[in-house]
């Protein structure tokens, strides 16, 4: 712990507020239920990793994947590479096939509900992660099924990542923006008041954001501060969106192949990055 902890905590809280300032899906009402400083605590976990970090992402929409989640996962992947860690994106098809040529990926099977704890245990034993992150991944509801923001059962198109967190022998971070994502089980009572089928799966450190991708930029800002080097300057969400769009991504809200995140223009994410830059100057 450094003598600058109070300053870091104050900046962490600034970032936490920025991440929910638009509040399209009620995350600003969840934030007060979290212990302040979660961006700082999660950033410290990232900053100290030099081994394998698993990043689970991919929320199925129709027969493809949505832009929210993979953009942030790629952002975190690039950050962790710069820090000297070995990130691996864990996902199912079609996202796995879209990313595997350009990123280290680990495939989990879609619509597989047998032996899930054993599958996760075997993967964790093989990969030996120092940290497990879930960003915008569907999480089990009370019926051990997966539901989207419309309440539709999407289990048949989901790969399961829950046990990667609940059985991990290392710290875990969950990132979500609606209440049905892995990690939201930490706030089950508060999430139950929202118009969504809540996830019951928990994590060590939960981060809420208006768009899950944006939490990656908040974490990058905090890591930049901890290291005294700006890792946000080369953040380019538009380029990542263009990359994913070319591979068939859709906006999770509109279900259209556009350069948007949850119905919001890519400029909204860039504005957040610009505002984060001001905080860490």
mmCIF file of C-alpha atoms in Angstrom:
data_model
loop_
_atom_site.group_PDB
_atom_site.id
_atom_site.type_symbol
_atom_site.label_atom_id
_atom_site.label_comp_id
_atom_site.label_asym_id
_atom_site.label_seq_id
_atom_site.Cartn_x
_atom_site.Cartn_y
_atom_site.Cartn_z
ATOM 1 C CA UNK A 1 0.000 0.000 0.000
ATOM 2 C CA UNK A 2 1.417 3.366 -0.936
ATOM 3 C CA UNK A 3 1.024 6.722 0.751
ATOM 4 C CA UNK A 4 -0.875 7.816 -2.367
ATOM 5 C CA UNK A 5 -3.744 5.420 -1.670
ATOM 6 C CA UNK A 6 -6.240 8.170 -0.691
ATOM 7 C CA UNK A 7 -5.482 10.004 -3.950
ATOM 8 C CA UNK A 8 -5.802 6.794 -5.955
ATOM 9 C CA UNK A 9 -9.071 5.976 -4.206
ATOM 10 C CA UNK A 10 -10.510 9.387 -5.053
ATOM 11 C CA UNK A 11 -9.555 8.985 -8.729
ATOM 12 C CA UNK A 12 -10.947 5.447 -8.747
ATOM 13 C CA UNK A 13 -14.273 6.821 -7.528
ATOM 14 C CA UNK A 14 -14.194 9.486 -10.245
ATOM 15 C CA UNK A 15 -13.732 6.763 -12.845
ATOM 16 C CA UNK A 16 -16.451 4.614 -11.275
ATOM 17 C CA UNK A 17 -18.856 7.552 -11.567
ATOM 18 C CA UNK A 18 -17.869 8.263 -15.175
ATOM 19 C CA UNK A 19 -18.608 4.673 -16.120
ATOM 20 C CA UNK A 20 -22.271 4.952 -15.070
ATOM 21 C CA UNK A 21 -23.034 8.605 -15.799
ATOM 22 C CA UNK A 22 -25.535 7.889 -18.600
ATOM 23 C CA UNK A 23 -27.291 5.104 -16.677
ATOM 24 C CA UNK A 24 -29.314 3.561 -19.541
ATOM 25 C CA UNK A 25 -29.870 0.278 -17.687
ATOM 26 C CA UNK A 26 -29.725 1.147 -14.015
ATOM 27 C CA UNK A 27 -26.053 0.596 -13.224
ATOM 28 C CA UNK A 28 -25.875 3.931 -11.400
ATOM 29 C CA UNK A 29 -28.410 2.503 -8.940
ATOM 30 C CA UNK A 30 -26.203 -0.554 -8.379
ATOM 31 C CA UNK A 31 -22.959 1.363 -7.868
ATOM 32 C CA UNK A 32 -23.764 2.504 -4.296
ATOM 33 C CA UNK A 33 -24.075 -1.169 -3.298
ATOM 34 C CA UNK A 34 -20.428 -1.794 -4.250
ATOM 35 C CA UNK A 35 -17.524 -0.945 -1.954
ATOM 36 C CA UNK A 36 -15.874 2.165 -3.455
ATOM 37 C CA UNK A 37 -12.480 1.697 -5.058
ATOM 38 C CA UNK A 38 -13.340 -1.341 -7.140
ATOM 39 C CA UNK A 39 -11.646 0.107 -10.234
ATOM 40 C CA UNK A 40 -8.457 0.653 -8.215
ATOM 41 C CA UNK A 41 -8.581 -2.844 -6.695
ATOM 42 C CA UNK A 42 -9.194 -4.479 -10.076
ATOM 43 C CA UNK A 43 -6.482 -2.357 -11.736
ATOM 44 C CA UNK A 44 -3.989 -3.496 -9.102
ATOM 45 C CA UNK A 45 -4.847 -7.111 -9.908
ATOM 46 C CA UNK A 46 -4.157 -6.427 -13.599
ATOM 47 C CA UNK A 47 -0.988 -4.495 -12.886
ATOM 48 C CA UNK A 48 0.638 -7.263 -10.863
ATOM 49 C CA UNK A 49 -0.023 -10.067 -13.392
ATOM 50 C CA UNK A 50 2.876 -11.466 -15.366
ATOM 51 C CA UNK A 51 1.421 -14.903 -16.047
ATOM 52 C CA UNK A 52 -1.733 -16.132 -17.763
ATOM 53 C CA UNK A 53 -4.911 -14.069 -17.593
ATOM 54 C CA UNK A 54 -8.170 -15.555 -18.873
ATOM 55 C CA UNK A 55 -10.645 -13.083 -20.395
ATOM 56 C CA UNK A 56 -14.070 -14.604 -20.938
ATOM 57 C CA UNK A 57 -16.398 -12.741 -23.295
ATOM 58 C CA UNK A 58 -18.997 -13.199 -26.018
ATOM 59 C CA UNK A 59 -22.729 -12.630 -25.647
ATOM 60 C CA UNK A 60 -24.721 -14.407 -28.363
ATOM 61 C CA UNK A 61 -27.219 -12.333 -30.341
ATOM 62 C CA UNK A 62 -29.236 -14.153 -32.995
ATOM 63 C CA UNK A 63 -26.664 -16.389 -34.710
ATOM 64 C CA UNK A 64 -23.661 -14.165 -34.109
ATOM 65 C CA UNK A 65 -22.035 -12.140 -31.288
ATOM 66 C CA UNK A 66 -22.502 -8.616 -30.036
ATOM 67 C CA UNK A 67 -19.967 -5.803 -30.077
ATOM 68 C CA UNK A 68 -20.193 -5.192 -26.348
ATOM 69 C CA UNK A 69 -17.713 -7.439 -24.594
ATOM 70 C CA UNK A 70 -15.257 -8.343 -27.359
ATOM 71 C CA UNK A 71 -14.181 -4.693 -27.808
ATOM 72 C CA UNK A 72 -13.321 -4.423 -24.118
ATOM 73 C CA UNK A 73 -11.784 -7.902 -24.070
ATOM 74 C CA UNK A 74 -9.440 -6.942 -26.905
ATOM 75 C CA UNK A 75 -8.618 -3.675 -25.125
ATOM 76 C CA UNK A 76 -7.725 -5.563 -21.938
ATOM 77 C CA UNK A 77 -5.807 -8.162 -23.964
ATOM 78 C CA UNK A 78 -3.593 -5.477 -25.503
ATOM 79 C CA UNK A 79 -3.074 -3.803 -22.115
ATOM 80 C CA UNK A 80 -2.084 -7.079 -20.449
ATOM 81 C CA UNK A 81 0.346 -7.855 -23.275
ATOM 82 C CA UNK A 82 1.987 -4.477 -22.713
ATOM 83 C CA UNK A 83 2.275 -5.266 -19.001
ATOM 84 C CA UNK A 84 4.088 -8.513 -19.745
ATOM 85 C CA UNK A 85 1.217 -10.884 -18.995
ATOM 86 C CA UNK A 86 -0.100 -13.667 -21.248
ATOM 87 C CA UNK A 87 -3.802 -13.024 -21.939
ATOM 88 C CA UNK A 88 -6.092 -15.661 -23.422
ATOM 89 C CA UNK A 89 -9.611 -14.862 -24.645
ATOM 90 C CA UNK A 90 -12.017 -17.627 -23.635
ATOM 91 C CA UNK A 91 -15.124 -17.857 -25.806
ATOM 92 C CA UNK A 92 -17.360 -20.074 -27.890
ATOM 93 C CA UNK A 93 -18.231 -19.978 -31.548
ATOM 94 C CA UNK A 94 -18.835 -17.942 -33.621
ATOM 95 C CA UNK A 95 -16.641 -15.469 -31.692
ATOM 96 C CA UNK A 96 -13.851 -18.008 -31.206
ATOM 97 C CA UNK A 97 -13.517 -18.581 -34.948
ATOM 98 C CA UNK A 98 -13.590 -14.832 -35.552
ATOM 99 C CA UNK A 99 -10.727 -14.085 -33.140
ATOM 100 C CA UNK A 100 -8.469 -17.148 -33.097
ATOM 101 C CA UNK A 101 -6.263 -16.068 -36.020
ATOM 102 C CA UNK A 102 -5.314 -12.793 -34.334
ATOM 103 C CA UNK A 103 -5.456 -13.519 -30.589
ATOM 104 C CA UNK A 104 -4.588 -16.331 -28.228
ATOM 105 C CA UNK A 105 -7.964 -17.969 -27.647
ATOM 106 C CA UNK A 106 -9.358 -20.941 -25.746
ATOM 107 C CA UNK A 107 -12.576 -22.461 -27.060
ATOM 108 C CA UNK A 108 -15.479 -23.473 -24.850
ATOM 109 C CA UNK A 109 -18.338 -25.422 -26.368
ATOM 110 C CA UNK A 110 -21.720 -23.850 -27.017
ATOM 111 C CA UNK A 111 -24.834 -25.506 -25.557
ATOM 112 C CA UNK A 112 -22.842 -27.858 -23.331
ATOM 113 C CA UNK A 113 -24.432 -28.353 -19.933
ATOM 114 C CA UNK A 114 -22.935 -31.682 -18.883
ATOM 115 C CA UNK A 115 -19.804 -31.871 -16.770
ATOM 116 C CA UNK A 116 -19.313 -28.086 -16.718
ATOM 117 C CA UNK A 117 -17.457 -28.017 -13.368
ATOM 118 C CA UNK A 118 -15.070 -30.726 -14.600
ATOM 119 C CA UNK A 119 -14.515 -28.906 -17.904
ATOM 120 C CA UNK A 120 -13.646 -25.679 -16.081
ATOM 121 C CA UNK A 121 -11.424 -27.500 -13.596
ATOM 122 C CA UNK A 122 -9.488 -29.178 -16.399
ATOM 123 C CA UNK A 123 -9.041 -25.856 -18.222
ATOM 124 C CA UNK A 124 -7.915 -24.061 -15.059
ATOM 125 C CA UNK A 125 -5.426 -26.863 -14.320
ATOM 126 C CA UNK A 126 -4.048 -26.674 -17.856
ATOM 127 C CA UNK A 127 -3.934 -22.886 -18.229
ATOM 128 C CA UNK A 128 -2.927 -21.993 -14.625
ATOM 129 C CA UNK A 129 -4.296 -18.415 -14.654
ATOM 130 C CA UNK A 130 -3.157 -15.740 -12.225
ATOM 131 C CA UNK A 131 -6.377 -13.814 -12.889
ATOM 132 C CA UNK A 132 -9.753 -14.570 -14.482
ATOM 133 C CA UNK A 133 -11.842 -11.756 -15.997
ATOM 134 C CA UNK A 134 -15.377 -11.993 -17.326
ATOM 135 C CA UNK A 135 -16.509 -9.073 -19.470
ATOM 136 C CA UNK A 136 -20.094 -9.140 -20.717
ATOM 137 C CA UNK A 137 -20.565 -12.891 -20.506
ATOM 138 C CA UNK A 138 -23.993 -14.366 -19.761
ATOM 139 C CA UNK A 139 -24.179 -15.689 -16.214
ATOM 140 C CA UNK A 140 -26.341 -18.442 -14.783
ATOM 141 C CA UNK A 141 -29.716 -17.358 -13.446
ATOM 142 C CA UNK A 142 -31.419 -19.165 -10.558
ATOM 143 C CA UNK A 143 -32.568 -21.908 -12.962
ATOM 144 C CA UNK A 144 -28.980 -22.488 -14.176
ATOM 145 C CA UNK A 145 -29.979 -21.102 -17.569
ATOM 146 C CA UNK A 146 -28.918 -18.037 -19.554
ATOM 147 C CA UNK A 147 -31.275 -15.164 -20.387
ATOM 148 C CA UNK A 148 -30.734 -12.041 -22.489
ATOM 149 C CA UNK A 149 -31.910 -8.505 -21.739
ATOM 150 C CA UNK A 150 -35.300 -9.361 -23.230
ATOM 151 C CA UNK A 151 -35.716 -12.312 -20.869
ATOM 152 C CA UNK A 152 -35.330 -14.821 -23.713
ATOM 153 C CA UNK A 153 -33.618 -18.123 -22.871
ATOM 154 C CA UNK A 154 -30.412 -18.115 -24.938
ATOM 155 C CA UNK A 155 -28.820 -21.171 -23.324
ATOM 156 C CA UNK A 156 -28.718 -23.113 -26.600
ATOM 157 C CA UNK A 157 -26.368 -20.496 -28.073
ATOM 158 C CA UNK A 158 -24.247 -19.908 -24.978
ATOM 159 C CA UNK A 159 -20.959 -21.362 -23.915
ATOM 160 C CA UNK A 160 -20.579 -21.572 -20.159
ATOM 161 C CA UNK A 161 -17.862 -19.584 -18.353
ATOM 162 C CA UNK A 162 -19.367 -19.431 -14.845
ATOM 163 C CA UNK A 163 -17.320 -22.241 -13.325
ATOM 164 C CA UNK A 164 -14.099 -20.689 -14.605
ATOM 165 C CA UNK A 165 -14.720 -17.980 -12.007
ATOM 166 C CA UNK A 166 -16.341 -19.927 -9.198
ATOM 167 C CA UNK A 167 -13.610 -22.586 -9.257
ATOM 168 C CA UNK A 168 -10.667 -20.311 -10.057
ATOM 169 C CA UNK A 169 -7.704 -20.661 -7.666
ATOM 170 C CA UNK A 170 -6.901 -16.980 -8.315
ATOM 171 C CA UNK A 171 -8.687 -13.589 -8.104
ATOM 172 C CA UNK A 172 -11.670 -13.005 -10.392
ATOM 173 C CA UNK A 173 -13.150 -9.846 -11.931
ATOM 174 C CA UNK A 174 -16.653 -9.568 -13.368
ATOM 175 C CA UNK A 175 -17.778 -6.729 -15.658
ATOM 176 C CA UNK A 176 -21.392 -6.098 -16.617
ATOM 177 C CA UNK A 177 -23.896 -3.459 -17.632
ATOM 178 C CA UNK A 178 -27.319 -5.010 -17.151
ATOM 179 C CA UNK A 179 -27.560 -7.536 -14.346
ATOM 180 C CA UNK A 180 -27.531 -10.834 -16.270
ATOM 181 C CA UNK A 181 -23.748 -11.013 -16.630
ATOM 182 C CA UNK A 182 -21.279 -13.154 -14.680
ATOM 183 C CA UNK A 183 -20.396 -11.380 -11.430
ATOM 184 C CA UNK A 184 -23.747 -9.710 -10.903
ATOM 185 C CA UNK A 185 -24.569 -12.357 -8.306
ATOM 186 C CA UNK A 186 -22.564 -10.141 -5.934
ATOM 187 C CA UNK A 187 -25.524 -7.736 -5.998
ATOM 188 C CA UNK A 188 -28.337 -10.232 -6.446
ATOM 189 C CA UNK A 189 -30.803 -8.425 -4.201
ATOM 190 C CA UNK A 190 -30.232 -5.030 -5.829
ATOM 191 C CA UNK A 191 -30.215 -6.477 -9.361
ATOM 192 C CA UNK A 192 -33.498 -8.254 -8.659
ATOM 193 C CA UNK A 193 -35.172 -4.827 -8.554
ATOM 194 C CA UNK A 194 -34.179 -4.205 -12.178
ATOM 195 C CA UNK A 195 -36.189 -5.312 -15.206
ATOM 196 C CA UNK A 196 -33.933 -8.267 -15.972
ATOM 197 C CA UNK A 197 -33.467 -11.940 -15.124
ATOM 198 C CA UNK A 198 -30.547 -11.633 -12.686
ATOM 199 C CA UNK A 199 -27.351 -13.637 -12.759
ATOM 200 C CA UNK A 200 -26.479 -15.485 -9.555
ATOM 201 C CA UNK A 201 -22.782 -16.160 -10.325
ATOM 202 C CA UNK A 202 -20.398 -14.160 -8.147
ATOM 203 C CA UNK A 203 -16.842 -12.857 -8.511
ATOM 204 C CA UNK A 204 -14.210 -11.283 -6.266
ATOM 205 C CA UNK A 205 -14.408 -7.800 -7.793
ATOM 206 C CA UNK A 206 -17.460 -6.559 -9.718
ATOM 207 C CA UNK A 207 -17.337 -3.558 -12.062
ATOM 208 C CA UNK A 208 -20.522 -1.967 -13.392
ATOM 209 C CA UNK A 209 -20.616 0.290 -16.446
ATOM 210 C CA UNK A 210 -23.128 1.802 -18.865
ATOM 211 C CA UNK A 211 -21.470 -0.342 -21.557
ATOM 212 C CA UNK A 212 -19.305 -3.235 -20.400
ATOM 213 C CA UNK A 213 -16.597 -2.386 -22.940
ATOM 214 C CA UNK A 214 -16.107 0.950 -21.247
ATOM 215 C CA UNK A 215 -14.908 -0.684 -18.031
ATOM 216 C CA UNK A 216 -11.812 -1.789 -19.973
ATOM 217 C CA UNK A 217 -10.951 1.844 -20.652
ATOM 218 C CA UNK A 218 -11.578 2.758 -17.006
ATOM 219 C CA UNK A 219 -9.216 -0.012 -15.902
ATOM 220 C CA UNK A 220 -6.625 1.069 -18.472
ATOM 221 C CA UNK A 221 -6.794 4.602 -17.094
ATOM 222 C CA UNK A 222 -6.254 3.387 -13.527
ATOM 223 C CA UNK A 223 -3.377 1.087 -14.528
ATOM 224 C CA UNK A 224 -1.837 4.056 -16.366
ATOM 225 C CA UNK A 225 -1.940 6.053 -13.150
ATOM 226 C CA UNK A 226 -0.456 3.234 -11.079
ATOM 227 C CA UNK A 227 2.428 2.869 -13.536
ATOM 228 C CA UNK A 228 2.970 6.527 -14.345
ATOM 229 C CA UNK A 229 2.626 5.836 -18.066
ATOM 230 C CA UNK A 230 -0.328 6.590 -20.328
ATOM 231 C CA UNK A 231 -1.717 3.343 -21.709
ATOM 232 C CA UNK A 232 -4.915 5.036 -22.915
ATOM 233 C CA UNK A 233 -3.281 7.111 -25.629
ATOM 234 C CA UNK A 234 -3.444 4.303 -28.198
ATOM 235 C CA UNK A 235 -6.930 3.071 -27.234
ATOM 236 C CA UNK A 236 -8.923 2.877 -30.465
ATOM 237 C CA UNK A 237 -12.427 1.454 -29.962
ATOM 238 C CA UNK A 238 -13.469 2.417 -33.495
ATOM 239 C CA UNK A 239 -10.715 0.297 -35.041
ATOM 240 C CA UNK A 240 -11.759 -2.678 -32.886
ATOM 241 C CA UNK A 241 -15.413 -2.167 -33.835
ATOM 242 C CA UNK A 242 -14.453 -2.103 -37.514
ATOM 243 C CA UNK A 243 -12.458 -5.306 -37.068
ATOM 244 C CA UNK A 244 -15.389 -7.073 -35.368
ATOM 245 C CA UNK A 245 -17.978 -5.687 -37.788
ATOM 246 C CA UNK A 246 -16.059 -7.171 -40.689
ATOM 247 C CA UNK A 247 -16.388 -10.528 -38.920
ATOM 248 C CA UNK A 248 -20.155 -10.249 -38.496
ATOM 249 C CA UNK A 249 -20.747 -8.631 -35.106
ATOM 250 C CA UNK A 250 -24.043 -6.930 -34.271
ATOM 251 C CA UNK A 251 -25.133 -4.304 -31.780
ATOM 252 C CA UNK A 252 -26.729 -6.091 -28.842
ATOM 253 C CA UNK A 253 -29.613 -3.634 -28.639
ATOM 254 C CA UNK A 254 -30.429 -2.972 -32.300
ATOM 255 C CA UNK A 255 -29.177 -6.362 -33.560
ATOM 256 C CA UNK A 256 -27.695 -4.595 -36.573
ATOM 257 C CA UNK A 257 -24.138 -4.837 -37.928
ATOM 258 C CA UNK A 258 -23.121 -1.288 -37.054
ATOM 259 C CA UNK A 259 -20.123 0.413 -35.451
ATOM 260 C CA UNK A 260 -22.060 0.906 -32.211
ATOM 261 C CA UNK A 261 -22.125 -0.462 -28.665
ATOM 262 C CA UNK A 262 -25.506 -1.190 -27.032
ATOM 263 C CA UNK A 263 -27.221 1.281 -29.350
ATOM 264 C CA UNK A 264 -24.671 4.033 -28.680
ATOM 265 C CA UNK A 265 -22.462 5.631 -31.329
ATOM 266 C CA UNK A 266 -18.765 4.759 -31.189
ATOM 267 C CA UNK A 267 -18.118 8.425 -30.415
ATOM 268 C CA UNK A 268 -19.670 7.875 -26.955
ATOM 269 C CA UNK A 269 -16.921 5.412 -26.071
ATOM 270 C CA UNK A 270 -14.295 7.750 -27.479
ATOM 271 C CA UNK A 271 -15.711 10.614 -25.399
ATOM 272 C CA UNK A 272 -15.343 8.494 -22.287
ATOM 273 C CA UNK A 273 -11.711 7.806 -23.180
ATOM 274 C CA UNK A 274 -11.109 11.528 -23.704
ATOM 275 C CA UNK A 275 -12.640 12.276 -20.299
ATOM 276 C CA UNK A 276 -10.550 9.552 -18.651
ATOM 277 C CA UNK A 277 -7.449 11.101 -20.207
ATOM 278 C CA UNK A 278 -8.230 14.338 -18.378
ATOM 279 C CA UNK A 279 -8.476 12.520 -15.048
ATOM 280 C CA UNK A 280 -5.111 10.790 -15.299
ATOM 281 C CA UNK A 281 -3.092 13.726 -16.674
#
